[in-house]
Each structure stands twice: as structure tokens, then as C-alpha cells.
Amino acid sequence: MFPTSTRTPRVESRGGRKAGAPYLFLAPALVLFGLFLLAPILYSAYLSLRRTKVTGLGLGAGSRHEVWAGLSNYVRSLTDPDFLPSVQRVLAYGMIVVPTMLGLALLMALLLDAGRTRVGTFARTAIFLPYAVPAVVASLLWGFLYLPRVSPLSDAVTHLGITPPDLLSDSWVLYAVANIAVWGGTGFNMIVPYTALRAIPTDLFEAARLDGASDVQIAVRIKIPIVLPSLIMTFVFSLIATLQVFAEPMTLRPLSNTISTTWTPLMKVYRDAFTRNDVYSAAATSVVIALATFVLSFGFLKLVGNRAFNQED
């Protein structure tokens, strides 16, 4: 009789190492996520519940210290007379930007996929190129085009006997800011549905053409329903970007007196934090914006996600 070995096979230890390998590869991303996203969010939530208490004249050492404020910062932020108008402007801005940008992106993706442009590589690059321009640079470029005294477009329209509108006036400034976002974001949003269209088997289109379907019918009845999940994804991204609009109006503000320091909610956060030195109110407004972004994004996905993504099963 040979003695029975009680040692644990090495295969199990190797299996344990293999099971931990994915977490090892995920560790750098998780660390960066925790340091640069989760930690700032938690710190902002902490600051939103604090305030500075001043004792005496507030001049001596220890005369200012943080105390618990509860929800008073949220009440002060939500009841600020500048907060609701900034939210209304962002909603109006989103109603202009999101449908226009996604509609143009889908149209360009369908045209490129249908082969109507014979310079496909150049067309794709030209459409995508504005997205590579930083928002601040794009806002400066468009801002000088909007100014009547320096804009070549204004001179060209004037020579035609037409009085150009002041695009930075109260009546037009919302459309001027929206135009910059549409110009810069259409290319990126075009790439997503175009990539989905290129993945559709061509046999499906050939069968539809044999049945007498036109290009428009193929696009409406076949292509758009198939790329609907990608359109929903781009809509969510566009919605998040709309709620966080900051660079465009902030860059245009020195060029016009129609854009206030609280033109958008994020501009209000910037004013409270860096102009008024009220980081607690700014933190509360930031948390409100983050919660609104979360609710609207996941609410939209919950509303249309099941019907849109079930077709992939």
C-alpha cells in the first residue's frame, strides 16, 4: 500500500491566481476612478453639508471654522433667483442642440453608408474634424465670426444689401451658442451610427432591393431600426454634455454683455466657488446637477432601453 498524499495540488493554486488576474488588470483603472471621480464626488457631497461659522469679527486665528449645515446649502442654492433661469436656458439649449445634432449625424451616416459621396474618406474626415477642435478654440473662432465689426460673413451680407442680425444679442445668443455645439459634436455622433451601419450584412440590403425597396425605404425600415441602440447611446451622451455646458458660453461672455455669470448652472457653480468664494453653495449646486444628470440619463434608458435593445437578443 502506498501512502496517500495530503498535499493540495498546484493546479488549484494556479486556478486561484488565474481567478485573481482580472482584478489585477482592473486595479489601475479602479484606482484612477476612485482618485479622480469617486473621491471628488464624495468630497463635494461632504462640502455641500458644511458651512463656515464666523465668531467675533472673523479676524483672529480660529475665528472661522467649518460646522455642520445640513441641507441649508441646498435650500439656498435651489432658491437662488439665478438658478431657475439658468436651468430654463439649458433646457432650451438642449431642445435645439440634441435633435439637430443627432438628426444631422444620422443623415450624414446614412449618406456615407449609401455610397452617395464618392470621396468617402475625405468626407468622413471633414465631418469628424470639428470634433477635434477644443471647445474653447471653437468658441473663439465662432465668436469672432459673430461679431459684426470683424466678421467677414457680416461684411458679405452687408454688401448684398441685407442687414445682418446681431447673433450675440438677447434674441440670438442661445442659437449662437447652440450652433457651436452642433458644429463640434455632429462628427463624433456621426461616427457611432456609421460604424453600426457598416456592421450590417449587405445581403439584407440586396434582398430588400430585389423586393423593390428604394434607398429611402431601406434606410427608414431597415437601417434606422437596426442602429437605434447606437442612437440611444449618442442621445444619452449628448444629454449629459448638454446639462454640463460651460466652455462655449464662458468663452463668448467677454464678447457680449448678454451672457451673464449664471447663464448656465455650471457657470453659477463657477461664480459661487471662485468669485464669491462660497464653495459650500457651489458644492450643493454641483451635487444637484450630478443628480439631475443621473436621473435623466438612467430614466431615459429605463424608458426606451428595453424596447430598443431587446432586438439584439
PDB file of C-alpha atoms in Angstrom:
ATOM      1  CA  MET A   1       0.000   0.000   0.000  1.00  0.00           C
ATOM      2  CA  PHE A   2       1.339   3.449  -0.967  1.00  0.00           C
ATOM      3  CA  PRO A   3       0.759   6.340   1.459  1.00  0.00           C
ATOM      4  CA  THR A   4      -1.907   8.813   0.390  1.00  0.00           C
ATOM      5  CA  SER A   5      -0.568  12.291  -0.190  1.00  0.00           C
ATOM      6  CA  THR A   6      -2.387  15.129   1.585  1.00  0.00           C
ATOM      7  CA  ARG A   7      -0.749  17.968  -0.320  1.00  0.00           C
ATOM      8  CA  THR A   8      -3.014  20.351  -2.260  1.00  0.00           C
ATOM      9  CA  PRO A   9      -2.395  20.076  -5.977  1.00  0.00           C
ATOM     10  CA  ARG A  10      -0.676  23.040  -7.595  1.00  0.00           C
ATOM     11  CA  VAL A  11      -3.468  23.237 -10.135  1.00  0.00           C
ATOM     12  CA  GLU A  12      -5.767  24.780  -7.534  1.00  0.00           C
ATOM     13  CA  SER A  13      -3.250  27.484  -6.631  1.00  0.00           C
ATOM     14  CA  ARG A  14      -2.759  28.250 -10.291  1.00  0.00           C
ATOM     15  CA  GLY A  15      -6.525  28.403 -10.658  1.00  0.00           C
ATOM     16  CA  GLY A  16      -6.676  30.875  -7.792  1.00  0.00           C
ATOM     17  CA  ARG A  17      -4.037  33.042  -9.430  1.00  0.00           C
ATOM     18  CA  LYS A  18      -5.946  32.932 -12.695  1.00  0.00           C
ATOM     19  CA  ALA A  19      -9.144  33.959 -10.920  1.00  0.00           C
ATOM     20  CA  GLY A  20      -7.398  36.998  -9.453  1.00  0.00           C
ATOM     21  CA  ALA A  21      -5.743  38.045 -12.712  1.00  0.00           C
ATOM     22  CA  PRO A  22      -8.735  40.090 -13.995  1.00  0.00           C
ATOM     23  CA  TYR A  23      -8.802  42.143 -10.794  1.00  0.00           C
ATOM     24  CA  LEU A  24      -5.082  42.789 -11.162  1.00  0.00           C
ATOM     25  CA  PHE A  25      -5.622  44.200 -14.650  1.00  0.00           C
ATOM     26  CA  LEU A  26      -8.608  46.245 -13.446  1.00  0.00           C
ATOM     27  CA  ALA A  27      -6.724  47.682 -10.461  1.00  0.00           C
ATOM     28  CA  PRO A  28      -5.130  50.695 -12.277  1.00  0.00           C
ATOM     29  CA  ALA A  29      -8.478  51.742 -13.759  1.00  0.00           C
ATOM     30  CA  LEU A  30     -10.229  51.288 -10.411  1.00  0.00           C
ATOM     31  CA  VAL A  31      -7.571  53.337  -8.614  1.00  0.00           C
ATOM     32  CA  LEU A  32      -7.834  56.167 -11.141  1.00  0.00           C
ATOM     33  CA  PHE A  33     -11.630  56.024 -10.971  1.00  0.00           C
ATOM     34  CA  GLY A  34     -11.546  56.259  -7.203  1.00  0.00           C
ATOM     35  CA  LEU A  35      -8.999  59.083  -7.062  1.00  0.00           C
ATOM     36  CA  PHE A  36     -10.256  61.325  -9.844  1.00  0.00           C
ATOM     37  CA  LEU A  37     -14.006  60.622  -9.962  1.00  0.00           C
ATOM     38  CA  LEU A  38     -15.373  58.954  -6.852  1.00  0.00           C
ATOM     39  CA  ALA A  39     -13.294  60.893  -4.324  1.00  0.00           C
ATOM     40  CA  PRO A  40     -14.184  64.351  -5.760  1.00  0.00           C
ATOM     41  CA  ILE A  41     -17.870  63.406  -5.806  1.00  0.00           C
ATOM     42  CA  LEU A  42     -17.769  62.303  -2.179  1.00  0.00           C
ATOM     43  CA  TYR A  43     -15.823  65.397  -1.174  1.00  0.00           C
ATOM     44  CA  SER A  44     -18.317  67.660  -2.961  1.00  0.00           C
ATOM     45  CA  ALA A  45     -21.171  65.921  -1.167  1.00  0.00           C
ATOM     46  CA  TYR A  46     -19.316  66.457   2.125  1.00  0.00           C
ATOM     47  CA  LEU A  47     -18.743  70.167   1.422  1.00  0.00           C
ATOM     48  CA  SER A  48     -22.392  70.639   0.472  1.00  0.00           C
ATOM     49  CA  LEU A  49     -23.346  69.754   4.049  1.00  0.00           C
ATOM     50  CA  ARG A  50     -20.912  72.174   5.681  1.00  0.00           C
ATOM     51  CA  ARG A  51     -20.632  75.934   6.168  1.00  0.00           C
ATOM     52  CA  THR A  52     -18.210  78.411   7.667  1.00  0.00           C
ATOM     53  CA  LYS A  53     -19.058  79.788  11.095  1.00  0.00           C
ATOM     54  CA  VAL A  54     -17.541  83.167  11.969  1.00  0.00           C
ATOM     55  CA  THR A  55     -17.052  84.168  15.601  1.00  0.00           C
ATOM     56  CA  GLY A  56     -16.393  87.740  16.611  1.00  0.00           C
ATOM     57  CA  LEU A  57     -15.152  89.955  13.812  1.00  0.00           C
ATOM     58  CA  GLY A  58     -13.678  86.989  11.961  1.00  0.00           C
ATOM     59  CA  LEU A  59     -10.179  88.462  12.024  1.00  0.00           C
ATOM     60  CA  GLY A  60      -8.344  86.434  14.627  1.00  0.00           C
ATOM     61  CA  ALA A  61      -6.894  82.959  14.416  1.00  0.00           C
ATOM     62  CA  GLY A  62      -9.561  80.323  14.819  1.00  0.00           C
ATOM     63  CA  SER A  63     -12.379  82.800  14.252  1.00  0.00           C
ATOM     64  CA  ARG A  64     -13.529  80.871  11.193  1.00  0.00           C
ATOM     65  CA  HIS A  65     -14.213  77.150  11.257  1.00  0.00           C
ATOM     66  CA  GLU A  66     -16.439  74.648   9.483  1.00  0.00           C
ATOM     67  CA  VAL A  67     -19.652  73.453  11.087  1.00  0.00           C
ATOM     68  CA  TRP A  68     -22.490  71.167  10.083  1.00  0.00           C
ATOM     69  CA  ALA A  69     -25.037  72.922   7.837  1.00  0.00           C
ATOM     70  CA  GLY A  70     -27.475  70.142   6.966  1.00  0.00           C
ATOM     71  CA  LEU A  71     -29.496  70.885   3.840  1.00  0.00           C
ATOM     72  CA  SER A  72     -29.304  74.670   4.163  1.00  0.00           C
ATOM     73  CA  ASN A  73     -26.846  74.942   1.267  1.00  0.00           C
ATOM     74  CA  TYR A  74     -29.235  73.021  -0.987  1.00  0.00           C
ATOM     75  CA  VAL A  75     -32.130  75.272   0.022  1.00  0.00           C
ATOM     76  CA  ARG A  76     -30.018  78.359  -0.618  1.00  0.00           C
ATOM     77  CA  SER A  77     -28.861  77.032  -3.982  1.00  0.00           C
ATOM     78  CA  LEU A  78     -32.291  75.975  -5.241  1.00  0.00           C
ATOM     79  CA  THR A  79     -33.947  79.212  -4.088  1.00  0.00           C
ATOM     80  CA  ASP A  80     -31.294  81.398  -5.713  1.00  0.00           C
ATOM     81  CA  PRO A  81     -33.130  83.680  -8.200  1.00  0.00           C
ATOM     82  CA  ASP A  82     -30.429  82.963 -10.806  1.00  0.00           C
ATOM     83  CA  PHE A  83     -30.718  79.157 -10.615  1.00  0.00           C
ATOM     84  CA  LEU A  84     -34.102  78.550 -12.258  1.00  0.00           C
ATOM     85  CA  PRO A  85     -33.439  80.862 -15.263  1.00  0.00           C
ATOM     86  CA  SER A  86     -30.118  79.081 -15.871  1.00  0.00           C
ATOM     87  CA  VAL A  87     -31.898  75.714 -15.865  1.00  0.00           C
ATOM     88  CA  GLN A  88     -34.502  77.021 -18.307  1.00  0.00           C
ATOM     89  CA  ARG A  89     -31.774  78.251 -20.656  1.00  0.00           C
ATOM     90  CA  VAL A  90     -30.042  74.873 -20.572  1.00  0.00           C
ATOM     91  CA  LEU A  91     -33.325  73.083 -21.323  1.00  0.00           C
ATOM     92  CA  ALA A  92     -33.978  75.394 -24.285  1.00  0.00           C
ATOM     93  CA  TYR A  93     -30.380  74.903 -25.401  1.00  0.00           C
ATOM     94  CA  GLY A  94     -30.769  71.117 -25.232  1.00  0.00           C
ATOM     95  CA  MET A  95     -34.026  71.180 -27.196  1.00  0.00           C
ATOM     96  CA  ILE A  96     -32.139  72.921 -30.001  1.00  0.00           C
ATOM     97  CA  VAL A  97     -28.822  71.083 -29.888  1.00  0.00           C
ATOM     98  CA  VAL A  98     -29.703  67.439 -29.280  1.00  0.00           C
ATOM     99  CA  PRO A  99     -32.343  66.876 -32.025  1.00  0.00           C
ATOM    100  CA  THR A 100     -30.428  68.968 -34.579  1.00  0.00           C
ATOM    101  CA  MET A 101     -27.074  67.348 -33.883  1.00  0.00           C
ATOM    102  CA  LEU A 102     -28.359  63.771 -33.824  1.00  0.00           C
ATOM    103  CA  GLY A 103     -30.529  64.343 -36.895  1.00  0.00           C
ATOM    104  CA  LEU A 104     -27.575  65.666 -38.885  1.00  0.00           C
ATOM    105  CA  ALA A 105     -25.331  62.885 -37.590  1.00  0.00           C
ATOM    106  CA  LEU A 106     -27.814  60.198 -38.649  1.00  0.00           C
ATOM    107  CA  LEU A 107     -28.363  61.815 -42.051  1.00  0.00           C
ATOM    108  CA  MET A 108     -24.635  62.025 -42.749  1.00  0.00           C
ATOM    109  CA  ALA A 109     -24.091  58.444 -41.594  1.00  0.00           C
ATOM    110  CA  LEU A 110     -26.844  57.204 -43.918  1.00  0.00           C
ATOM    111  CA  LEU A 111     -25.453  59.175 -46.874  1.00  0.00           C
ATOM    112  CA  LEU A 112     -21.934  57.891 -46.294  1.00  0.00           C
ATOM    113  CA  ASP A 113     -23.156  54.321 -45.926  1.00  0.00           C
ATOM    114  CA  ALA A 114     -25.266  54.546 -49.089  1.00  0.00           C
ATOM    115  CA  GLY A 115     -22.187  55.452 -51.098  1.00  0.00           C
ATOM    116  CA  ARG A 116     -23.612  58.718 -52.385  1.00  0.00           C
ATOM    117  CA  THR A 117     -20.325  60.517 -51.658  1.00  0.00           C
ATOM    118  CA  ARG A 118     -17.512  59.384 -53.909  1.00  0.00           C
ATOM    119  CA  VAL A 119     -14.891  60.869 -51.613  1.00  0.00           C
ATOM    120  CA  GLY A 120     -15.814  58.776 -48.598  1.00  0.00           C
ATOM    121  CA  THR A 121     -12.521  59.060 -46.666  1.00  0.00           C
ATOM    122  CA  PHE A 122     -12.307  62.811 -47.163  1.00  0.00           C
ATOM    123  CA  ALA A 123     -15.988  63.258 -46.256  1.00  0.00           C
ATOM    124  CA  ARG A 124     -15.652  61.238 -43.047  1.00  0.00           C
ATOM    125  CA  THR A 125     -12.555  63.196 -42.024  1.00  0.00           C
ATOM    126  CA  ALA A 126     -14.123  66.562 -42.871  1.00  0.00           C
ATOM    127  CA  ILE A 127     -17.262  65.782 -40.873  1.00  0.00           C
ATOM    128  CA  PHE A 128     -15.325  64.471 -37.872  1.00  0.00           C
ATOM    129  CA  LEU A 129     -12.615  67.175 -37.888  1.00  0.00           C
ATOM    130  CA  PRO A 130     -14.597  69.866 -35.967  1.00  0.00           C
ATOM    131  CA  TYR A 131     -14.841  67.468 -33.014  1.00  0.00           C
ATOM    132  CA  ALA A 132     -11.036  67.544 -32.754  1.00  0.00           C
ATOM    133  CA  VAL A 133     -11.100  71.321 -32.220  1.00  0.00           C
ATOM    134  CA  PRO A 134     -11.209  72.155 -28.479  1.00  0.00           C
ATOM    135  CA  ALA A 135     -14.413  73.819 -27.330  1.00  0.00           C
ATOM    136  CA  VAL A 136     -12.618  76.978 -26.225  1.00  0.00           C
ATOM    137  CA  VAL A 137     -10.876  77.387 -29.596  1.00  0.00           C
ATOM    138  CA  ALA A 138     -14.094  76.694 -31.491  1.00  0.00           C
ATOM    139  CA  SER A 139     -15.966  79.234 -29.353  1.00  0.00           C
ATOM    140  CA  LEU A 140     -13.333  81.885 -30.054  1.00  0.00           C
ATOM    141  CA  LEU A 141     -13.446  81.200 -33.791  1.00  0.00           C
ATOM    142  CA  TRP A 142     -17.220  81.384 -33.944  1.00  0.00           C
ATOM    143  CA  GLY A 143     -17.279  84.331 -31.546  1.00  0.00           C
ATOM    144  CA  PHE A 144     -15.261  86.486 -33.921  1.00  0.00           C
ATOM    145  CA  LEU A 145     -17.488  85.356 -36.781  1.00  0.00           C
ATOM    146  CA  TYR A 146     -20.479  86.515 -34.741  1.00  0.00           C
ATOM    147  CA  LEU A 147     -19.070  89.991 -34.063  1.00  0.00           C
ATOM    148  CA  PRO A 148     -20.426  92.345 -36.760  1.00  0.00           C
ATOM    149  CA  ARG A 149     -17.347  94.607 -36.812  1.00  0.00           C
ATOM    150  CA  VAL A 150     -14.784  91.874 -37.503  1.00  0.00           C
ATOM    151  CA  SER A 151     -16.833  89.130 -39.162  1.00  0.00           C
ATOM    152  CA  PRO A 152     -16.229  88.590 -42.909  1.00  0.00           C
ATOM    153  CA  LEU A 153     -19.655  86.979 -43.104  1.00  0.00           C
ATOM    154  CA  SER A 154     -21.251  90.171 -41.836  1.00  0.00           C
ATOM    155  CA  ASP A 155     -19.408  92.211 -44.495  1.00  0.00           C
ATOM    156  CA  ALA A 156     -20.502  89.810 -47.232  1.00  0.00           C
ATOM    157  CA  VAL A 157     -24.149  90.009 -46.166  1.00  0.00           C
ATOM    158  CA  THR A 158     -23.959  93.803 -45.902  1.00  0.00           C
ATOM    159  CA  HIS A 159     -22.641  94.058 -49.480  1.00  0.00           C
ATOM    160  CA  LEU A 160     -25.730  92.161 -50.589  1.00  0.00           C
ATOM    161  CA  GLY A 161     -27.908  94.880 -49.094  1.00  0.00           C
ATOM    162  CA  ILE A 162     -29.049  92.777 -46.139  1.00  0.00           C
ATOM    163  CA  THR A 163     -28.702  93.947 -42.557  1.00  0.00           C
ATOM    164  CA  PRO A 164     -27.084  91.080 -40.621  1.00  0.00           C
ATOM    165  CA  PRO A 165     -28.593  90.192 -37.241  1.00  0.00           C
ATOM    166  CA  ASP A 166     -26.601  90.644 -34.076  1.00  0.00           C
ATOM    167  CA  LEU A 167     -26.009  86.998 -33.236  1.00  0.00           C
ATOM    168  CA  LEU A 168     -24.818  87.862 -29.730  1.00  0.00           C
ATOM    169  CA  SER A 169     -27.968  89.792 -28.812  1.00  0.00           C
ATOM    170  CA  ASP A 170     -30.572  88.535 -26.344  1.00  0.00           C
ATOM    171  CA  SER A 171     -32.727  87.160 -29.162  1.00  0.00           C
ATOM    172  CA  TRP A 172     -29.976  85.202 -30.906  1.00  0.00           C
ATOM    173  CA  VAL A 173     -27.314  84.325 -28.341  1.00  0.00           C
ATOM    174  CA  LEU A 174     -28.941  80.990 -27.438  1.00  0.00           C
ATOM    175  CA  TYR A 175     -28.844  79.907 -31.079  1.00  0.00           C
ATOM    176  CA  ALA A 176     -25.278  81.188 -31.425  1.00  0.00           C
ATOM    177  CA  VAL A 177     -24.095  79.019 -28.525  1.00  0.00           C
ATOM    178  CA  ALA A 178     -26.107  76.040 -29.806  1.00  0.00           C
ATOM    179  CA  ASN A 179     -24.545  76.388 -33.255  1.00  0.00           C
ATOM    180  CA  ILE A 180     -21.055  75.899 -31.799  1.00  0.00           C
ATOM    181  CA  ALA A 181     -22.135  72.706 -30.054  1.00  0.00           C
ATOM    182  CA  VAL A 182     -23.814  71.334 -33.187  1.00  0.00           C
ATOM    183  CA  TRP A 183     -20.797  72.171 -35.332  1.00  0.00           C
ATOM    184  CA  GLY A 184     -18.401  70.481 -32.926  1.00  0.00           C
ATOM    185  CA  GLY A 185     -20.444  67.441 -31.908  1.00  0.00           C
ATOM    186  CA  THR A 186     -22.072  66.245 -35.122  1.00  0.00           C
ATOM    187  CA  GLY A 187     -18.917  64.494 -36.358  1.00  0.00           C
ATOM    188  CA  PHE A 188     -18.484  62.381 -33.248  1.00  0.00           C
ATOM    189  CA  ASN A 189     -22.157  61.423 -33.130  1.00  0.00           C
ATOM    190  CA  MET A 190     -21.983  60.520 -36.844  1.00  0.00           C
ATOM    191  CA  ILE A 191     -19.172  58.005 -36.275  1.00  0.00           C
ATOM    192  CA  VAL A 192     -21.227  55.878 -33.857  1.00  0.00           C
ATOM    193  CA  PRO A 193     -24.247  55.090 -36.123  1.00  0.00           C
ATOM    194  CA  TYR A 194     -21.983  54.928 -39.185  1.00  0.00           C
ATOM    195  CA  THR A 195     -19.909  52.197 -37.531  1.00  0.00           C
ATOM    196  CA  ALA A 196     -23.118  50.331 -36.679  1.00  0.00           C
ATOM    197  CA  LEU A 197     -24.303  50.661 -40.284  1.00  0.00           C
ATOM    198  CA  ARG A 198     -21.066  49.227 -41.641  1.00  0.00           C
ATOM    199  CA  ALA A 199     -21.598  46.127 -39.485  1.00  0.00           C
ATOM    200  CA  ILE A 200     -24.960  45.282 -41.105  1.00  0.00           C
ATOM    201  CA  PRO A 201     -24.688  42.413 -43.650  1.00  0.00           C
ATOM    202  CA  THR A 202     -25.067  43.693 -47.201  1.00  0.00           C
ATOM    203  CA  ASP A 203     -27.189  40.633 -48.082  1.00  0.00           C
ATOM    204  CA  LEU A 204     -30.025  42.226 -46.146  1.00  0.00           C
ATOM    205  CA  PHE A 205     -29.978  45.305 -48.372  1.00  0.00           C
ATOM    206  CA  GLU A 206     -29.697  43.265 -51.550  1.00  0.00           C
ATOM    207  CA  ALA A 207     -32.726  41.212 -50.582  1.00  0.00           C
ATOM    208  CA  ALA A 208     -34.688  44.411 -49.919  1.00  0.00           C
ATOM    209  CA  ARG A 209     -33.697  45.840 -53.311  1.00  0.00           C
ATOM    210  CA  LEU A 210     -34.826  42.622 -55.019  1.00  0.00           C
ATOM    211  CA  ASP A 211     -38.202  43.148 -53.351  1.00  0.00           C
ATOM    212  CA  GLY A 212     -38.374  46.597 -54.917  1.00  0.00           C
ATOM    213  CA  ALA A 213     -37.384  48.716 -51.906  1.00  0.00           C
ATOM    214  CA  SER A 214     -35.808  52.092 -52.619  1.00  0.00           C
ATOM    215  CA  ASP A 215     -32.821  53.548 -50.778  1.00  0.00           C
ATOM    216  CA  VAL A 216     -35.117  55.707 -48.656  1.00  0.00           C
ATOM    217  CA  GLN A 217     -37.284  52.713 -47.712  1.00  0.00           C
ATOM    218  CA  ILE A 218     -34.185  50.682 -46.849  1.00  0.00           C
ATOM    219  CA  ALA A 219     -32.920  53.499 -44.656  1.00  0.00           C
ATOM    220  CA  VAL A 220     -36.249  54.044 -42.853  1.00  0.00           C
ATOM    221  CA  ARG A 221     -37.372  50.430 -42.470  1.00  0.00           C
ATOM    222  CA  ILE A 222     -34.069  48.570 -42.077  1.00  0.00           C
ATOM    223  CA  LYS A 223     -31.084  50.757 -41.253  1.00  0.00           C
ATOM    224  CA  ILE A 224     -32.566  53.134 -38.694  1.00  0.00           C
ATOM    225  CA  PRO A 225     -34.283  50.403 -36.598  1.00  0.00           C
ATOM    226  CA  ILE A 226     -31.059  48.374 -36.545  1.00  0.00           C
ATOM    227  CA  VAL A 227     -28.865  51.302 -35.430  1.00  0.00           C
ATOM    228  CA  LEU A 228     -31.419  52.506 -32.876  1.00  0.00           C
ATOM    229  CA  PRO A 229     -29.328  51.296 -29.873  1.00  0.00           C
ATOM    230  CA  SER A 230     -26.364  53.363 -31.078  1.00  0.00           C
ATOM    231  CA  LEU A 231     -28.640  56.390 -31.495  1.00  0.00           C
ATOM    232  CA  ILE A 232     -29.880  55.952 -27.941  1.00  0.00           C
ATOM    233  CA  MET A 233     -26.289  55.823 -26.697  1.00  0.00           C
ATOM    234  CA  THR A 234     -25.389  59.028 -28.534  1.00  0.00           C
ATOM    235  CA  PHE A 235     -28.555  60.662 -27.184  1.00  0.00           C
ATOM    236  CA  VAL A 236     -27.527  59.868 -23.612  1.00  0.00           C
ATOM    237  CA  PHE A 237     -24.024  61.235 -24.209  1.00  0.00           C
ATOM    238  CA  SER A 238     -25.473  64.377 -25.791  1.00  0.00           C
ATOM    239  CA  LEU A 239     -27.901  64.807 -22.895  1.00  0.00           C
ATOM    240  CA  ILE A 240     -25.073  64.618 -20.366  1.00  0.00           C
ATOM    241  CA  ALA A 241     -22.986  67.113 -22.368  1.00  0.00           C
ATOM    242  CA  THR A 242     -25.976  69.471 -22.608  1.00  0.00           C
ATOM    243  CA  LEU A 243     -26.512  69.552 -18.855  1.00  0.00           C
ATOM    244  CA  GLN A 244     -22.805  70.305 -18.396  1.00  0.00           C
ATOM    245  CA  VAL A 245     -22.468  73.069 -20.989  1.00  0.00           C
ATOM    246  CA  PHE A 246     -19.867  75.554 -19.794  1.00  0.00           C
ATOM    247  CA  ALA A 247     -16.974  76.242 -22.180  1.00  0.00           C
ATOM    248  CA  GLU A 248     -18.944  77.812 -25.040  1.00  0.00           C
ATOM    249  CA  PRO A 249     -20.922  80.491 -23.121  1.00  0.00           C
ATOM    250  CA  MET A 250     -17.997  81.139 -20.778  1.00  0.00           C
ATOM    251  CA  THR A 251     -15.695  81.830 -23.740  1.00  0.00           C
ATOM    252  CA  LEU A 252     -18.251  84.021 -25.517  1.00  0.00           C
ATOM    253  CA  ARG A 253     -19.048  86.033 -22.384  1.00  0.00           C
ATOM    254  CA  PRO A 254     -16.244  88.640 -22.825  1.00  0.00           C
ATOM    255  CA  LEU A 255     -17.511  89.290 -26.361  1.00  0.00           C
ATOM    256  CA  SER A 256     -21.054  90.121 -25.321  1.00  0.00           C
ATOM    257  CA  ASN A 257     -22.915  91.553 -22.336  1.00  0.00           C
ATOM    258  CA  THR A 258     -25.919  89.282 -22.953  1.00  0.00           C
ATOM    259  CA  ILE A 259     -24.285  86.266 -21.281  1.00  0.00           C
ATOM    260  CA  SER A 260     -24.363  86.600 -17.517  1.00  0.00           C
ATOM    261  CA  THR A 261     -22.145  84.864 -14.972  1.00  0.00           C
ATOM    262  CA  THR A 262     -25.042  82.487 -14.221  1.00  0.00           C
ATOM    263  CA  TRP A 263     -26.093  81.798 -17.804  1.00  0.00           C
ATOM    264  CA  THR A 264     -25.864  78.038 -17.157  1.00  0.00           C
ATOM    265  CA  PRO A 265     -25.913  76.091 -13.859  1.00  0.00           C
ATOM    266  CA  LEU A 266     -22.207  75.235 -14.174  1.00  0.00           C
ATOM    267  CA  MET A 267     -21.391  78.912 -14.692  1.00  0.00           C
ATOM    268  CA  LYS A 268     -23.272  79.598 -11.474  1.00  0.00           C
ATOM    269  CA  VAL A 269     -21.131  76.979  -9.743  1.00  0.00           C
ATOM    270  CA  TYR A 270     -18.009  78.700 -11.070  1.00  0.00           C
ATOM    271  CA  ARG A 271     -19.240  82.109  -9.888  1.00  0.00           C
ATOM    272  CA  ASP A 272     -20.098  80.872  -6.399  1.00  0.00           C
ATOM    273  CA  ALA A 273     -16.832  78.976  -5.963  1.00  0.00           C
ATOM    274  CA  PHE A 274     -14.264  81.326  -7.485  1.00  0.00           C
ATOM    275  CA  THR A 275     -15.894  84.779  -7.454  1.00  0.00           C
ATOM    276  CA  ARG A 276     -17.888  84.725  -4.229  1.00  0.00           C
ATOM    277  CA  ASN A 277     -15.614  82.173  -2.532  1.00  0.00           C
ATOM    278  CA  ASP A 278     -18.685  80.192  -1.437  1.00  0.00           C
ATOM    279  CA  VAL A 279     -17.523  76.648  -2.104  1.00  0.00           C
ATOM    280  CA  TYR A 280     -20.300  75.163   0.020  1.00  0.00           C
ATOM    281  CA  SER A 281     -23.127  76.555  -2.108  1.00  0.00           C
ATOM    282  CA  ALA A 282     -21.165  75.668  -5.244  1.00  0.00           C
ATOM    283  CA  ALA A 283     -20.771  72.092  -4.000  1.00  0.00           C
ATOM    284  CA  ALA A 284     -24.507  71.837  -3.311  1.00  0.00           C
ATOM    285  CA  THR A 285     -25.338  73.066  -6.824  1.00  0.00           C
ATOM    286  CA  SER A 286     -22.827  70.599  -8.271  1.00  0.00           C
ATOM    287  CA  VAL A 287     -24.474  67.710  -6.452  1.00  0.00           C
ATOM    288  CA  VAL A 288     -27.892  68.840  -7.730  1.00  0.00           C
ATOM    289  CA  ILE A 289     -26.564  68.921 -11.315  1.00  0.00           C
ATOM    290  CA  ALA A 290     -24.993  65.483 -10.902  1.00  0.00           C
ATOM    291  CA  LEU A 291     -28.225  64.008  -9.530  1.00  0.00           C
ATOM    292  CA  ALA A 292     -30.263  65.591 -12.326  1.00  0.00           C
ATOM    293  CA  THR A 293     -27.862  64.152 -14.917  1.00  0.00           C
ATOM    294  CA  PHE A 294     -28.097  60.706 -13.334  1.00  0.00           C
ATOM    295  CA  VAL A 295     -31.893  60.746 -13.101  1.00  0.00           C
ATOM    296  CA  LEU A 296     -32.462  61.995 -16.652  1.00  0.00           C
ATOM    297  CA  SER A 297     -29.901  59.646 -18.236  1.00  0.00           C
ATOM    298  CA  PHE A 298     -30.965  56.467 -16.488  1.00  0.00           C
ATOM    299  CA  GLY A 299     -34.620  57.455 -16.625  1.00  0.00           C
ATOM    300  CA  PHE A 300     -34.383  57.760 -20.402  1.00  0.00           C
ATOM    301  CA  LEU A 301     -32.552  54.419 -20.669  1.00  0.00           C
ATOM    302  CA  LYS A 302     -35.203  52.798 -18.487  1.00  0.00           C
ATOM    303  CA  LEU A 303     -37.959  54.274 -20.627  1.00  0.00           C
ATOM    304  CA  VAL A 304     -36.710  53.271 -24.068  1.00  0.00           C
ATOM    305  CA  GLY A 305     -33.820  50.912 -23.378  1.00  0.00           C
ATOM    306  CA  ASN A 306     -35.738  47.656 -23.121  1.00  0.00           C
ATOM    307  CA  ARG A 307     -37.623  48.127 -26.355  1.00  0.00           C
ATOM    308  CA  ALA A 308     -34.548  49.320 -28.220  1.00  0.00           C
ATOM    309  CA  PHE A 309     -32.036  46.758 -27.002  1.00  0.00           C
ATOM    310  CA  ASN A 310     -34.314  43.710 -26.980  1.00  0.00           C
ATOM    311  CA  GLN A 311     -33.941  43.463 -30.747  1.00  0.00           C
ATOM    312  CA  GLU A 312     -30.334  42.389 -30.239  1.00  0.00           C
ATOM    313  CA  ASP A 313     -31.353  39.238 -28.315  1.00  0.00           C
TER     314      ASP A 313
END
